[in-house]
Every structure is written in structure tokens, then in C-alpha cells.
Amino acid sequence: KMYIGTSATSATPPVWTYSPLCAGIKSITPSVNEQNQQAFYMCGNGGADNEVTAIAPQYAVAGRRIHGNTAQDYIAGLRYALGDDRKSSMKIELYDTSDTLVATIVADCTITDIVDFGGNTEENEPFSCTLRVNGIPTVTTA
């Protein structure tokens, strides 16, 4: 289950109110976007030593536009916003096959690549965006 922060308090750090980002959503594609450093040491006999030095996680969200849905309306309203106005928070709850919560991921994010209208006349309106994580997500296991 994915949620997007649709409003926040003025406290530092802000406390977010989350809305489910699920109505009309057909796919969520995570990507860690790792930065790697590779070195070849004498004791490696020609084999590489690899180290992940940074990550830039993002989540590509796609589906159809549902007008009146709090999460989609919030994101669509940011289409022409810039800077801090595009920043939010996201929360993902991961469940096992018996519907037991196994982990929660929370992260500050910037909402990019917003598409909330267009397409062919015989199709539903598209909806998509990319949630780009700012910093390192907080992962809590149940």
C-alpha cells in the first residue's frame, strides 16, 4: 500500500497527513538507482571489488486518472509547481501473503513527471508521476 503526504503541519520537521495512492493505480515500479565504485586490487587476481556508495530511490506510479481522489488531485495540482512546492512525504506498507504488515518505508520525496490528462478519445485519462526520494528512506520492520 502506498500513501502520499497531502498536507503537513508547519512544525519542523513537518507532520504529514497521508492519503492512499491506490485508486486507479495499476503499477508502482521501484528503482534504487545505485551509484557504484569499482576497483581492481592486486589480491583480486583480476576480479573487481564493487561498493555501493550512494542511492537515489524512486517510484514510478502509473494508472488512470480518478478525479475527486485526494491523492491524485493533490499530485495533479502540483503540475506547474516548482521547488519546495513539489516536496512531500511518502509511505509504503509491505504485507506478506497472509496480509500481515512486514515493513513500512517512509521518506521525504519530490513529485516529478506528473501526467494527469491526455490520451486517446476512447481511453481513460492517464495518470502517472515519479516519487523521487530525498535522502535515505526510513525502513521499519514489523
Short mmCIF file of the C-alpha atoms (twelve columns), coordinates in Angstrom:
data_MODEL
# 
_entry.id   MODEL 
# 
loop_
_atom_site.group_PDB 
_atom_site.id 
_atom_site.type_symbol 
_atom_site.label_atom_id 
_atom_site.label_alt_id 
_atom_site.label_comp_id 
_atom_site.label_asym_id 
_atom_site.label_seq_id 
_atom_site.Cartn_x 
_atom_site.Cartn_y 
_atom_site.Cartn_z 
_atom_site.pdbx_PDB_model_num 
ATOM 1   C CA . LYS A 1   0.000   0.000   0.000   1 
ATOM 2   C CA . MET A 2   1.343   3.417   -0.943  1 
ATOM 3   C CA . TYR A 3   0.430   6.762   0.604   1 
ATOM 4   C CA . ILE A 4   1.361   10.336  -0.304  1 
ATOM 5   C CA . GLY A 5   1.563   13.232  2.119   1 
ATOM 6   C CA . THR A 6   -1.195  15.621  1.041   1 
ATOM 7   C CA . SER A 7   -0.850  18.189  3.838   1 
ATOM 8   C CA . ALA A 8   1.669   18.995  6.551   1 
ATOM 9   C CA . THR A 9   1.920   20.979  9.735   1 
ATOM 10  C CA . SER A 10  4.273   23.957  9.905   1 
ATOM 11  C CA . ALA A 11  6.345   22.213  12.600  1 
ATOM 12  C CA . THR A 12  9.981   21.306  11.976  1 
ATOM 13  C CA . PRO A 13  10.064  18.574  10.865  1 
ATOM 14  C CA . PRO A 14  6.530   18.683  9.470   1 
ATOM 15  C CA . VAL A 15  3.940   16.095  10.465  1 
ATOM 16  C CA . TRP A 16  2.256   14.764  7.331   1 
ATOM 17  C CA . THR A 17  -1.313  13.677  6.741   1 
ATOM 18  C CA . TYR A 18  -1.234  10.794  4.273   1 
ATOM 19  C CA . SER A 19  -3.781  9.823   1.633   1 
ATOM 20  C CA . PRO A 20  -3.831  6.406   -0.067  1 
ATOM 21  C CA . LEU A 21  -2.354  6.401   -3.563  1 
ATOM 22  C CA . CYS A 22  -4.221  3.372   -4.885  1 
ATOM 23  C CA . ALA A 23  -7.452  4.338   -6.696  1 
ATOM 24  C CA . GLY A 24  -6.826  3.970   -10.424 1 
ATOM 25  C CA . ILE A 25  -3.197  2.963   -9.886  1 
ATOM 26  C CA . LYS A 26  -2.189  -0.092  -11.917 1 
ATOM 27  C CA . SER A 27  1.561   -0.188  -11.292 1 
ATOM 28  C CA . ILE A 28  4.281   1.031   -8.976  1 
ATOM 29  C CA . THR A 29  7.821   0.390   -10.160 1 
ATOM 30  C CA . PRO A 30  10.619  0.920   -7.635  1 
ATOM 31  C CA . SER A 31  14.182  1.684   -8.681  1 
ATOM 32  C CA . VAL A 32  17.079  2.137   -6.255  1 
ATOM 33  C CA . ASN A 33  19.389  3.896   -8.774  1 
ATOM 34  C CA . GLU A 34  22.621  2.798   -7.151  1 
ATOM 35  C CA . GLN A 35  25.926  4.576   -7.586  1 
ATOM 36  C CA . ASN A 36  28.808  2.127   -7.533  1 
ATOM 37  C CA . GLN A 37  32.556  2.380   -7.283  1 
ATOM 38  C CA . GLN A 38  34.612  -0.381  -8.789  1 
ATOM 39  C CA . ALA A 39  38.254  -1.076  -8.017  1 
ATOM 40  C CA . PHE A 40  40.696  -3.748  -9.107  1 
ATOM 41  C CA . TYR A 41  43.133  -4.736  -6.371  1 
ATOM 42  C CA . MET A 42  46.230  -6.869  -6.755  1 
ATOM 43  C CA . CYS A 43  44.845  -9.595  -4.474  1 
ATOM 44  C CA . GLY A 44  41.688  -9.871  -6.586  1 
ATOM 45  C CA . ASN A 45  43.521  -11.775 -9.337  1 
ATOM 46  C CA . GLY A 46  41.947  -9.559  -11.991 1 
ATOM 47  C CA . GLY A 47  38.465  -9.604  -10.410 1 
ATOM 48  C CA . ALA A 48  36.688  -6.402  -9.448  1 
ATOM 49  C CA . ASP A 49  35.763  -5.201  -5.973  1 
ATOM 50  C CA . ASN A 50  32.438  -3.317  -6.040  1 
ATOM 51  C CA . GLU A 51  30.947  -0.981  -3.457  1 
ATOM 52  C CA . VAL A 52  27.574  0.770   -3.476  1 
ATOM 53  C CA . THR A 53  28.358  4.355   -2.431  1 
ATOM 54  C CA . ALA A 54  25.018  6.126   -2.895  1 
ATOM 55  C CA . ILE A 55  21.385  5.554   -3.812  1 
ATOM 56  C CA . ALA A 56  18.666  7.702   -5.358  1 
ATOM 57  C CA . PRO A 57  15.483  5.640   -4.923  1 
ATOM 58  C CA . GLN A 58  12.394  6.470   -6.932  1 
ATOM 59  C CA . TYR A 59  8.949   5.009   -7.512  1 
ATOM 60  C CA . ALA A 60  7.238   5.289   -10.902 1 
ATOM 61  C CA . VAL A 61  3.455   5.330   -10.388 1 
ATOM 62  C CA . ALA A 62  1.057   4.757   -13.310 1 
ATOM 63  C CA . GLY A 63  -2.632  4.183   -13.896 1 
ATOM 64  C CA . ARG A 64  -5.734  6.099   -14.832 1 
ATOM 65  C CA . ARG A 65  -6.900  9.478   -13.579 1 
ATOM 66  C CA . ILE A 66  -9.587  9.413   -10.889 1 
ATOM 67  C CA . HIS A 67  -10.982 12.939  -10.389 1 
ATOM 68  C CA . GLY A 68  -12.040 13.585  -6.793  1 
ATOM 69  C CA . ASN A 69  -9.419  11.216  -5.367  1 
ATOM 70  C CA . THR A 70  -7.484  13.104  -2.679  1 
ATOM 71  C CA . ALA A 71  -4.025  11.728  -3.558  1 
ATOM 72  C CA . GLN A 72  -4.401  12.141  -7.322  1 
ATOM 73  C CA . ASP A 73  -5.965  15.611  -7.030  1 
ATOM 74  C CA . TYR A 74  -3.096  16.717  -4.767  1 
ATOM 75  C CA . ILE A 75  -0.450  15.453  -7.202  1 
ATOM 76  C CA . ALA A 76  -2.261  16.854  -10.269 1 
ATOM 77  C CA . GLY A 77  -2.428  20.237  -8.525  1 
ATOM 78  C CA . LEU A 78  1.386   20.332  -8.420  1 
ATOM 79  C CA . ARG A 79  1.873   20.022  -12.203 1 
ATOM 80  C CA . TYR A 80  3.114   23.605  -12.600 1 
ATOM 81  C CA . ALA A 81  4.653   23.971  -9.119  1 
ATOM 82  C CA . LEU A 82  8.388   24.324  -8.610  1 
ATOM 83  C CA . GLY A 83  10.947  23.924  -5.837  1 
ATOM 84  C CA . ASP A 84  9.714   23.180  -2.334  1 
ATOM 85  C CA . ASP A 85  6.095   23.168  -3.531  1 
ATOM 86  C CA . ARG A 86  6.810   19.791  -5.187  1 
ATOM 87  C CA . LYS A 87  8.129   18.252  -1.952  1 
ATOM 88  C CA . SER A 88  6.066   15.820  0.062   1 
ATOM 89  C CA . SER A 89  6.396   12.616  2.037   1 
ATOM 90  C CA . MET A 90  5.564   9.077   1.019   1 
ATOM 91  C CA . LYS A 91  4.799   5.944   2.973   1 
ATOM 92  C CA . ILE A 92  4.743   2.361   1.737   1 
ATOM 93  C CA . GLU A 93  3.392   -0.555  3.741   1 
ATOM 94  C CA . LEU A 94  4.574   -4.000  2.668   1 
ATOM 95  C CA . TYR A 95  2.457   -7.053  3.508   1 
ATOM 96  C CA . ASP A 96  3.104   -10.775 3.247   1 
ATOM 97  C CA . THR A 97  0.747   -13.269 1.590   1 
ATOM 98  C CA . SER A 98  -1.329  -13.590 4.787   1 
ATOM 99  C CA . ASP A 99  -1.913  -9.799  4.802   1 
ATOM 100 C CA . THR A 100 0.411   -9.225  7.775   1 
ATOM 101 C CA . LEU A 101 2.358   -5.953  7.772   1 
ATOM 102 C CA . VAL A 102 6.054   -6.811  7.480   1 
ATOM 103 C CA . ALA A 103 7.688   -3.426  6.825   1 
ATOM 104 C CA . THR A 104 6.964   0.282   6.470   1 
ATOM 105 C CA . ILE A 105 9.047   2.630   4.336   1 
ATOM 106 C CA . VAL A 106 8.765   6.385   4.965   1 
ATOM 107 C CA . ALA A 107 10.685  9.018   3.020   1 
ATOM 108 C CA . ASP A 108 10.692  12.662  2.097   1 
ATOM 109 C CA . CYS A 109 10.161  12.923  -1.638  1 
ATOM 110 C CA . THR A 110 9.844   15.212  -4.617  1 
ATOM 111 C CA . ILE A 111 6.987   14.558  -7.037  1 
ATOM 112 C CA . THR A 112 8.107   14.730  -10.682 1 
ATOM 113 C CA . ASP A 113 6.969   13.777  -14.194 1 
ATOM 114 C CA . ILE A 114 3.274   14.448  -13.481 1 
ATOM 115 C CA . VAL A 115 0.819   13.368  -16.198 1 
ATOM 116 C CA . ASP A 116 -2.863  13.841  -15.349 1 
ATOM 117 C CA . PHE A 117 -4.661  14.262  -18.663 1 
ATOM 118 C CA . GLY A 118 -4.376  13.397  -22.344 1 
ATOM 119 C CA . GLY A 119 -4.593  10.191  -24.312 1 
ATOM 120 C CA . ASN A 120 -6.902  8.792   -26.964 1 
ATOM 121 C CA . THR A 121 -10.605 9.596   -27.036 1 
ATOM 122 C CA . GLU A 122 -11.679 6.000   -26.386 1 
ATOM 123 C CA . GLU A 123 -9.379  5.511   -23.394 1 
ATOM 124 C CA . ASN A 124 -9.412  6.635   -19.774 1 
ATOM 125 C CA . GLU A 125 -7.344  9.662   -18.864 1 
ATOM 126 C CA . PRO A 126 -3.810  8.661   -17.896 1 
ATOM 127 C CA . PHE A 127 -2.254  9.350   -14.518 1 
ATOM 128 C CA . SER A 128 1.415   8.957   -13.690 1 
ATOM 129 C CA . CYS A 129 4.168   10.507  -11.660 1 
ATOM 130 C CA . THR A 130 7.539   9.671   -10.184 1 
ATOM 131 C CA . LEU A 131 8.173   9.921   -6.451  1 
ATOM 132 C CA . ARG A 132 11.892  10.650  -6.058  1 
ATOM 133 C CA . VAL A 133 13.191  10.017  -2.548  1 
ATOM 134 C CA . ASN A 134 15.133  12.818  -0.851  1 
ATOM 135 C CA . GLY A 135 17.751  11.345  1.469   1 
ATOM 136 C CA . ILE A 136 17.641  7.805   2.785   1 
ATOM 137 C CA . PRO A 137 14.227  6.208   3.486   1 
ATOM 138 C CA . THR A 138 13.391  5.020   6.978   1 
ATOM 139 C CA . VAL A 139 12.560  1.310   6.895   1 
ATOM 140 C CA . THR A 140 10.777  -0.177  9.914   1 
ATOM 141 C CA . THR A 141 10.139  -3.900  10.115  1 
ATOM 142 C CA . ALA A 142 7.141   -5.230  11.981  1 
# 
